[in-house]
């Protein structure tokens, strides 16, 4: 029997295809300016911009996908350690392509996607986008249905295509992704500075692959959250958390590089109006916690597995043992820093000691992982330090009241940092 024909999934088919939009927050000083894709632009009505996503697989941020015979496909459809997020371990093979950010001709507040796909036998496709504004990248958002609507205009858009297969014989391929950006009445997204207490488990999985393509190293420094909405591209900290022991004695700023534990569509930090699934749960309560503690959803995760702990975050070994100095799984306080506002500093070399004062003689209260985007309140003059970016006596005071040397900060974005 022949392959099923290609079909176009428009924004009306939200159940079959999802697409997410978010604004890019990567500072120009930290990364090269994103490449545009002008050749793919098509004519549009006034105020509407249309373009096609470049689906060429260039490596780097692309995970388990290939371009063959005019289609984007999974390179390997077998669920295995290198074809699914390490923190989830679910029975699904996944692959993702991250297109280059596109600079819009004019700011927009909505992005919609129309995708030509072939899916069969348990295959799935999602087209996701995010947008860039002065404060940084928005979360990844679905662009199906009414489209991805941002609370403030975005000036750049980045597309991510996710392919999944529940069976090695499944078909999941994409021929085109057509995008439209325009302006509509805005809606409020998550409130600023969200922080919740959740249960943390040690990820381990050294040698496995994260959802953004990193091969996990011994004593690695990153976290996993159970939603792709807050997943950073490889070697960035666009989405960074501050995770602390409940006593507040130790904290680490760490990038979100994997998806899990248990679920992949549970952005529990968002209010119900924004939350992707399980909208009846209280904001800040992970589905796995509710399933484990009170039998929510029959005590099972999105894959139908019995939930055996309340985990809402996974910690890589270095974050677990060196950053927080944990010896067992534990409750932690997590701040989802991209939901806040104000200047951010990019940690260019780390893990970097986070100290109680502006000098190396002050106590260490935790770490800031390489690539983490840390919230800077102001700066003080302290001990002169030589680092990879400069020799300076400037020490940045973080939102938590601790300090890091500016010698290790590769870039600052999101606002001007003043003297304390």
Coordinates of C-alpha atoms in Angstrom, one line a residue:
X1 CA 0.0 0.0 0.0
X2 CA 1.4 3.4 -0.9
X3 CA 2.3 6.2 1.6
X4 CA -0.5 8.5 2.7
X5 CA -0.7 11.7 0.8
X6 CA 0.7 15.0 2.1
X7 CA -1.9 17.2 3.6
X8 CA -1.9 20.8 4.8
X9 CA -2.7 21.4 8.5
X10 CA -4.0 24.9 8.9
X11 CA -4.5 26.8 12.1
X12 CA -8.0 25.3 12.2
X13 CA -6.6 21.9 12.9
X14 CA -5.3 22.6 16.4
X15 CA -5.8 19.1 17.6
X16 CA -3.6 17.6 14.9
X17 CA -0.8 20.2 14.8
X18 CA 0.5 22.6 17.4
X19 CA 2.8 25.5 16.8
X20 CA 4.3 27.7 19.5
X21 CA 5.6 31.3 19.4
X22 CA 8.1 33.1 21.7
X23 CA 10.3 36.2 21.6
X24 CA 14.1 35.7 21.4
X25 CA 15.9 37.2 24.4
X26 CA 19.5 36.4 23.4
X27 CA 21.6 39.5 23.6
X28 CA 23.4 40.7 20.5
X29 CA 26.6 41.0 22.5
X30 CA 26.4 37.4 23.5
X31 CA 25.5 35.8 20.2
X32 CA 25.8 36.8 16.6
X33 CA 22.9 38.6 15.0
X34 CA 20.4 36.1 13.7
X35 CA 20.3 35.4 10.1
X36 CA 17.2 36.4 8.2
X37 CA 15.4 34.3 5.6
X38 CA 14.4 37.0 3.0
X39 CA 14.2 34.7 0.1
X40 CA 11.2 32.8 1.6
X41 CA 9.1 36.0 2.1
X42 CA 5.9 36.1 0.1
X43 CA 3.4 38.9 -0.6
X44 CA 0.9 39.7 2.1
X45 CA -1.8 42.1 3.0
X46 CA -0.8 45.4 4.6
X47 CA 0.3 44.8 8.2
X48 CA 0.7 41.0 7.6
X49 CA 4.1 39.3 7.0
X50 CA 4.4 35.9 5.5
X51 CA 7.5 33.6 5.2
X52 CA 8.6 30.0 5.0
X53 CA 10.8 28.4 7.6
X54 CA 14.1 27.0 6.4
X55 CA 13.9 23.3 7.1
X56 CA 17.5 22.5 6.1
X57 CA 19.2 20.4 8.8
X58 CA 22.4 22.3 9.7
X59 CA 23.4 20.3 12.8
X60 CA 24.2 21.9 16.1
X61 CA 20.8 22.6 17.6
X62 CA 19.1 20.1 15.4
X63 CA 18.4 16.7 17.2
X64 CA 17.6 13.4 15.5
X65 CA 16.2 14.9 12.2
X66 CA 17.3 14.7 8.6
X67 CA 16.2 16.3 5.3
X68 CA 15.6 13.7 2.6
X69 CA 13.6 13.7 -0.6
X70 CA 12.1 17.1 0.1
X71 CA 10.9 16.3 3.6
X72 CA 12.1 16.8 7.2
X73 CA 12.1 13.4 8.9
X74 CA 13.2 11.7 12.1
X75 CA 16.7 10.3 11.6
X76 CA 15.8 7.4 13.9
X77 CA 12.2 6.4 14.8
X78 CA 13.2 3.9 17.5
X79 CA 12.7 5.1 21.1
X80 CA 16.2 4.9 22.7
X81 CA 18.6 6.9 24.9
X82 CA 19.7 9.1 22.0
X83 CA 16.2 9.7 20.5
X84 CA 14.2 10.9 23.5
X85 CA 14.7 13.5 26.3
X86 CA 16.9 11.8 29.0
X87 CA 14.8 13.2 31.8
X88 CA 11.6 11.6 30.5
X89 CA 12.6 8.2 29.2
X90 CA 9.1 7.9 27.7
X91 CA 8.1 5.4 25.0
X92 CA 8.4 8.0 22.2
X93 CA 11.2 8.9 19.8
X94 CA 11.6 12.6 19.2
X95 CA 13.5 14.9 16.9
X96 CA 13.7 18.7 16.6
X97 CA 14.8 21.3 14.1
X98 CA 15.6 24.8 15.3
X99 CA 15.4 27.4 12.5
X100 CA 17.4 30.6 12.5
X101 CA 15.6 33.6 14.0
X102 CA 13.9 35.9 11.6
X103 CA 13.8 39.7 12.0
X104 CA 10.3 41.0 11.2
X105 CA 9.7 44.0 9.0
X106 CA 7.5 45.4 11.8
X107 CA 6.8 44.3 15.3
X108 CA 4.0 41.8 15.7
X109 CA 1.9 40.3 18.5
X110 CA 0.6 37.2 16.8
X111 CA 2.2 34.3 14.8
X112 CA 0.4 31.5 13.0
X113 CA 1.6 28.5 11.2
X114 CA 0.4 26.3 8.3
X115 CA 2.3 23.1 7.9
X116 CA 2.3 20.4 5.2
X117 CA 2.9 17.1 6.9
X118 CA 2.7 13.4 6.5
X119 CA 1.8 11.5 9.7
X120 CA 0.7 7.9 10.2
X121 CA 1.0 5.0 12.6
X122 CA 1.6 7.0 15.7
X123 CA 3.7 9.8 14.2
X124 CA 3.2 13.4 15.3
X125 CA 4.3 16.9 14.3
X126 CA 4.4 20.2 16.1
X127 CA 5.5 23.6 14.7
X128 CA 6.5 25.9 17.5
X129 CA 7.6 29.5 17.6
X130 CA 8.9 32.1 20.1
X131 CA 9.5 35.8 19.8
X132 CA 12.1 38.3 20.9
X133 CA 11.5 41.6 22.7
X134 CA 13.7 43.9 24.8
X135 CA 13.4 41.7 27.9
X136 CA 14.4 38.5 26.1
X137 CA 12.8 35.5 24.6
X138 CA 9.2 34.6 25.4
X139 CA 8.3 31.0 26.1
X140 CA 7.7 28.7 23.1
X141 CA 4.0 28.9 22.2
X142 CA 1.7 26.9 20.0
X143 CA 0.6 28.7 16.9
X144 CA -2.3 26.6 15.9
X145 CA -5.9 27.7 16.4
X146 CA -5.9 31.4 17.0
X147 CA -2.1 31.5 16.8
X148 CA 0.5 32.4 19.3
X149 CA -0.4 35.8 20.8
X150 CA 2.1 37.8 22.8
X151 CA 1.4 40.3 25.5
X152 CA 3.9 42.7 24.0
X153 CA 5.1 43.2 20.4
X154 CA 8.0 41.0 19.3
X155 CA 10.6 41.9 16.7
X156 CA 12.1 38.5 15.8
X157 CA 10.5 35.1 15.5
X158 CA 12.2 31.7 15.8
X159 CA 10.6 28.4 14.6
X160 CA 11.1 25.0 16.1
X161 CA 9.7 21.8 14.5
X162 CA 9.1 18.8 16.7
X163 CA 8.6 15.3 15.2
X164 CA 7.6 12.3 17.3
X165 CA 7.0 8.6 16.8
X166 CA 5.4 6.1 19.2
X167 CA 6.3 3.2 17.0
X168 CA 9.5 2.6 14.9
X169 CA 7.2 2.1 11.9
X170 CA 5.5 5.4 12.4
X171 CA 5.6 8.2 9.7
X172 CA 6.2 11.8 10.7
X173 CA 7.6 14.2 8.1
X174 CA 7.2 17.9 7.1
X175 CA 7.4 19.4 3.7
X176 CA 6.8 23.1 4.4
X177 CA 6.1 25.4 7.3
X178 CA 4.4 28.7 6.3
X179 CA 4.3 31.4 8.9
X180 CA 2.2 34.6 9.3
X181 CA 2.9 37.5 11.6
X182 CA 0.5 40.3 12.3
X183 CA -0.9 42.5 15.1
X184 CA -4.0 41.8 17.2
X185 CA -5.2 42.8 20.7
X186 CA -2.8 41.5 23.2
X187 CA -3.4 39.3 26.2
X188 CA -1.4 39.0 29.5
X189 CA 0.9 36.0 29.8
X190 CA 2.4 34.7 33.1
X191 CA 3.0 37.2 35.8
X192 CA 6.5 38.3 36.6
X193 CA 8.9 36.5 39.0
X194 CA 7.1 33.2 39.4
X195 CA 8.5 30.9 42.1
X196 CA 7.2 27.7 43.5
X197 CA 8.3 24.8 45.8
X198 CA 8.5 21.5 43.9
X199 CA 10.1 18.1 44.4
X200 CA 13.5 17.6 42.8
X201 CA 15.1 14.4 41.6
X202 CA 18.7 13.7 40.5
X203 CA 18.8 13.1 36.8
X204 CA 22.1 11.3 36.3
X205 CA 21.9 9.7 32.8
X206 CA 25.5 10.5 32.0
X207 CA 26.1 9.8 28.3
X208 CA 22.4 10.3 27.5
X209 CA 21.1 13.1 25.3
X210 CA 18.9 16.0 26.4
X211 CA 16.0 17.4 24.5
X212 CA 18.1 20.2 23.1
X213 CA 20.9 17.9 21.9
X214 CA 23.5 18.0 24.7
X215 CA 25.3 14.8 25.6
X216 CA 25.2 14.7 29.4
X217 CA 28.5 15.0 31.1
X218 CA 29.6 13.9 34.6
X219 CA 28.9 16.6 37.1
X220 CA 26.9 18.6 34.5
X221 CA 25.0 21.8 35.4
X222 CA 21.5 22.1 34.0
X223 CA 17.9 21.3 34.9
X224 CA 14.9 19.6 33.2
X225 CA 11.3 21.0 33.4
X226 CA 8.3 19.0 32.2
X227 CA 7.4 21.4 29.3
X228 CA 9.2 22.4 26.1
X229 CA 7.8 25.9 26.6
X230 CA 10.8 26.7 28.7
X231 CA 13.5 24.7 26.9
X232 CA 16.7 26.6 26.0
X233 CA 18.5 26.0 22.7
X234 CA 21.8 24.2 23.0
X235 CA 24.5 26.2 24.8
X236 CA 22.2 29.1 25.8
X237 CA 20.4 30.1 29.0
X238 CA 17.4 31.8 27.4
X239 CA 15.4 29.9 30.0
X240 CA 17.2 29.8 33.4
X241 CA 15.9 28.9 36.8
X242 CA 17.2 29.7 40.3
X243 CA 16.9 26.6 42.3
X244 CA 17.5 26.7 46.1
X245 CA 17.3 24.4 49.1
X246 CA 14.3 25.1 51.2
X247 CA 16.5 26.6 53.9
X248 CA 18.0 29.1 51.3
X249 CA 21.5 28.1 52.3
X250 CA 22.5 27.0 48.8
X251 CA 21.2 28.0 45.3
X252 CA 22.2 27.5 41.7
X253 CA 21.3 29.4 38.6
X254 CA 21.0 26.8 35.9
X255 CA 19.8 26.7 32.2
X256 CA 16.8 24.5 31.3
X257 CA 18.3 21.9 28.8
X258 CA 16.0 18.9 29.1
X259 CA 12.3 18.0 29.2
X260 CA 10.8 16.0 32.1
X261 CA 10.5 14.5 34.6
X262 CA 7.4 12.4 33.8
X263 CA 5.7 14.8 31.5
X264 CA 6.6 17.0 28.5
X265 CA 3.5 19.3 28.3
X266 CA 3.2 20.5 31.9
X267 CA 4.2 24.1 32.2
X268 CA 3.0 24.1 35.8
X269 CA 4.4 27.6 36.6
X270 CA 1.9 29.2 34.3
X271 CA -1.7 30.2 35.2
X272 CA -4.6 28.1 33.9
X273 CA -5.4 30.5 31.1
X274 CA -1.9 29.9 29.7
X275 CA -1.0 26.4 31.0
X276 CA -0.9 23.8 28.2
X277 CA -2.5 20.9 30.0
X278 CA -4.2 20.1 33.3
X279 CA -5.7 23.6 33.6
X280 CA -7.7 22.5 36.7
X281 CA -4.6 22.1 38.8
X282 CA -3.5 25.0 41.0
X283 CA -0.8 27.2 39.5
X284 CA 2.6 25.9 40.6
X285 CA 1.6 22.3 41.2
X286 CA 3.1 19.8 38.7
X287 CA 0.9 17.1 37.4
X288 CA 3.2 14.4 38.7
X289 CA 3.0 15.8 42.2
X290 CA -0.8 15.8 42.0
X291 CA -0.8 12.3 40.5
X292 CA 1.5 11.0 43.2
X293 CA 0.0 12.7 46.2
X294 CA -3.7 12.6 45.4
X295 CA -4.2 10.2 42.5
X296 CA -4.9 13.0 40.0
X297 CA -5.3 11.7 36.4
X298 CA -5.6 8.2 37.9
X299 CA -2.1 8.5 39.4
X300 CA -0.5 8.4 35.9
X301 CA 1.5 10.8 33.7
X302 CA 0.7 11.8 30.1
X303 CA 2.2 8.5 28.8
X304 CA 0.0 6.4 31.1
X305 CA 2.8 5.4 33.4
X306 CA 2.2 5.1 37.1
X307 CA 3.8 8.2 38.8
X308 CA 6.2 6.9 41.5
X309 CA 7.4 10.3 42.9
X310 CA 6.2 13.9 43.0
X311 CA 9.0 15.3 40.9
X312 CA 8.5 18.6 39.1
X313 CA 12.1 19.3 38.2
X314 CA 15.2 17.1 37.5
X315 CA 18.7 18.3 38.5
X316 CA 21.8 17.3 36.6
X317 CA 24.5 15.8 38.8
X318 CA 26.6 19.0 39.2
X319 CA 23.6 21.1 40.1
X320 CA 22.4 18.4 42.5
X321 CA 25.7 17.7 44.3
X322 CA 27.9 20.8 43.8
X323 CA 25.3 23.6 43.5
X324 CA 22.8 22.5 46.2
X325 CA 25.0 19.9 48.0
X326 CA 22.0 17.5 48.1
X327 CA 22.5 13.9 49.0
X328 CA 19.0 12.7 48.2
X329 CA 15.9 13.9 46.3
X330 CA 14.3 16.8 48.1
X331 CA 11.9 19.7 47.9
X332 CA 13.4 22.8 46.5
X333 CA 12.4 26.4 45.7
X334 CA 12.4 27.2 42.0
X335 CA 12.3 30.7 40.4
X336 CA 11.4 30.6 36.7
X337 CA 13.6 33.6 35.9
X338 CA 12.3 34.3 32.3
X339 CA 9.0 35.3 33.8
X340 CA 10.6 38.2 35.6
X341 CA 11.9 41.5 34.3
X342 CA 14.9 43.7 34.4
X343 CA 18.6 43.4 33.4
X344 CA 20.1 39.9 32.9
X345 CA 23.7 38.9 32.8
X346 CA 25.0 36.0 30.8
X347 CA 27.5 33.8 32.6
X348 CA 30.1 33.2 30.0
X349 CA 32.4 30.9 32.0
X350 CA 31.3 28.6 34.9
X351 CA 30.1 27.3 37.1
X352 CA 30.8 30.6 38.8
X353 CA 30.8 31.0 42.6
X354 CA 27.9 33.1 43.9
X355 CA 29.1 34.9 47.0
X356 CA 27.6 36.8 50.0
X357 CA 29.7 39.9 49.2
X358 CA 31.8 41.6 46.5
X359 CA 35.1 39.7 46.9
X360 CA 36.6 36.2 47.0
X361 CA 36.9 36.4 50.8
X362 CA 33.1 36.3 51.2
X363 CA 31.3 33.0 51.6
X364 CA 30.1 30.9 48.7
X365 CA 26.3 30.4 48.7
X366 CA 26.0 28.5 45.5
X367 CA 26.9 28.5 41.8
X368 CA 25.8 30.0 38.5
X369 CA 26.2 27.6 35.6
X370 CA 27.8 28.5 32.4
X371 CA 25.3 30.1 30.0
X372 CA 22.9 30.9 32.9
X373 CA 21.1 34.2 32.5
X374 CA 21.2 35.8 36.0
X375 CA 19.0 38.7 37.2
X376 CA 21.1 41.8 38.1
X377 CA 19.7 44.4 40.5
X378 CA 22.7 46.7 40.5
X379 CA 26.4 46.7 41.0
X380 CA 29.0 47.6 43.6
X381 CA 32.7 48.2 43.7
X382 CA 34.7 45.5 45.4
X383 CA 37.8 43.3 44.9
X384 CA 39.5 43.5 41.5
X385 CA 39.2 40.2 39.7
X386 CA 40.7 39.0 36.4
X387 CA 38.4 36.8 34.4
X388 CA 37.9 35.6 30.8
X389 CA 36.2 38.8 29.7
X390 CA 37.9 41.6 31.6
X391 CA 39.8 42.7 34.7
X392 CA 37.3 44.6 36.9
X393 CA 36.3 45.6 40.4
X394 CA 32.7 45.5 39.5
X395 CA 30.5 43.0 41.3
X396 CA 26.9 42.4 40.2
X397 CA 24.3 42.1 43.0
X398 CA 21.7 39.5 41.9
X399 CA 18.0 39.5 42.7
X400 CA 18.6 37.1 45.5
X401 CA 21.0 39.5 47.3
X402 CA 24.2 37.6 46.4
X403 CA 27.1 38.7 44.2
X404 CA 29.0 37.5 41.1
X405 CA 32.1 39.1 39.6
X406 CA 31.5 41.0 36.4
X407 CA 34.8 39.5 35.0
X408 CA 32.9 36.4 34.1
X409 CA 29.8 38.0 32.6
X410 CA 29.9 37.9 28.8
X411 CA 27.0 40.2 28.1
X412 CA 24.1 42.1 29.8
X413 CA 20.7 42.7 28.3
X414 CA 17.2 43.8 29.2
X415 CA 18.1 47.2 30.8
X416 CA 20.8 49.4 32.3
X417 CA 22.6 48.3 35.4
X418 CA 23.2 51.1 37.9
X419 CA 25.4 51.5 40.9
X420 CA 23.8 50.2 44.0

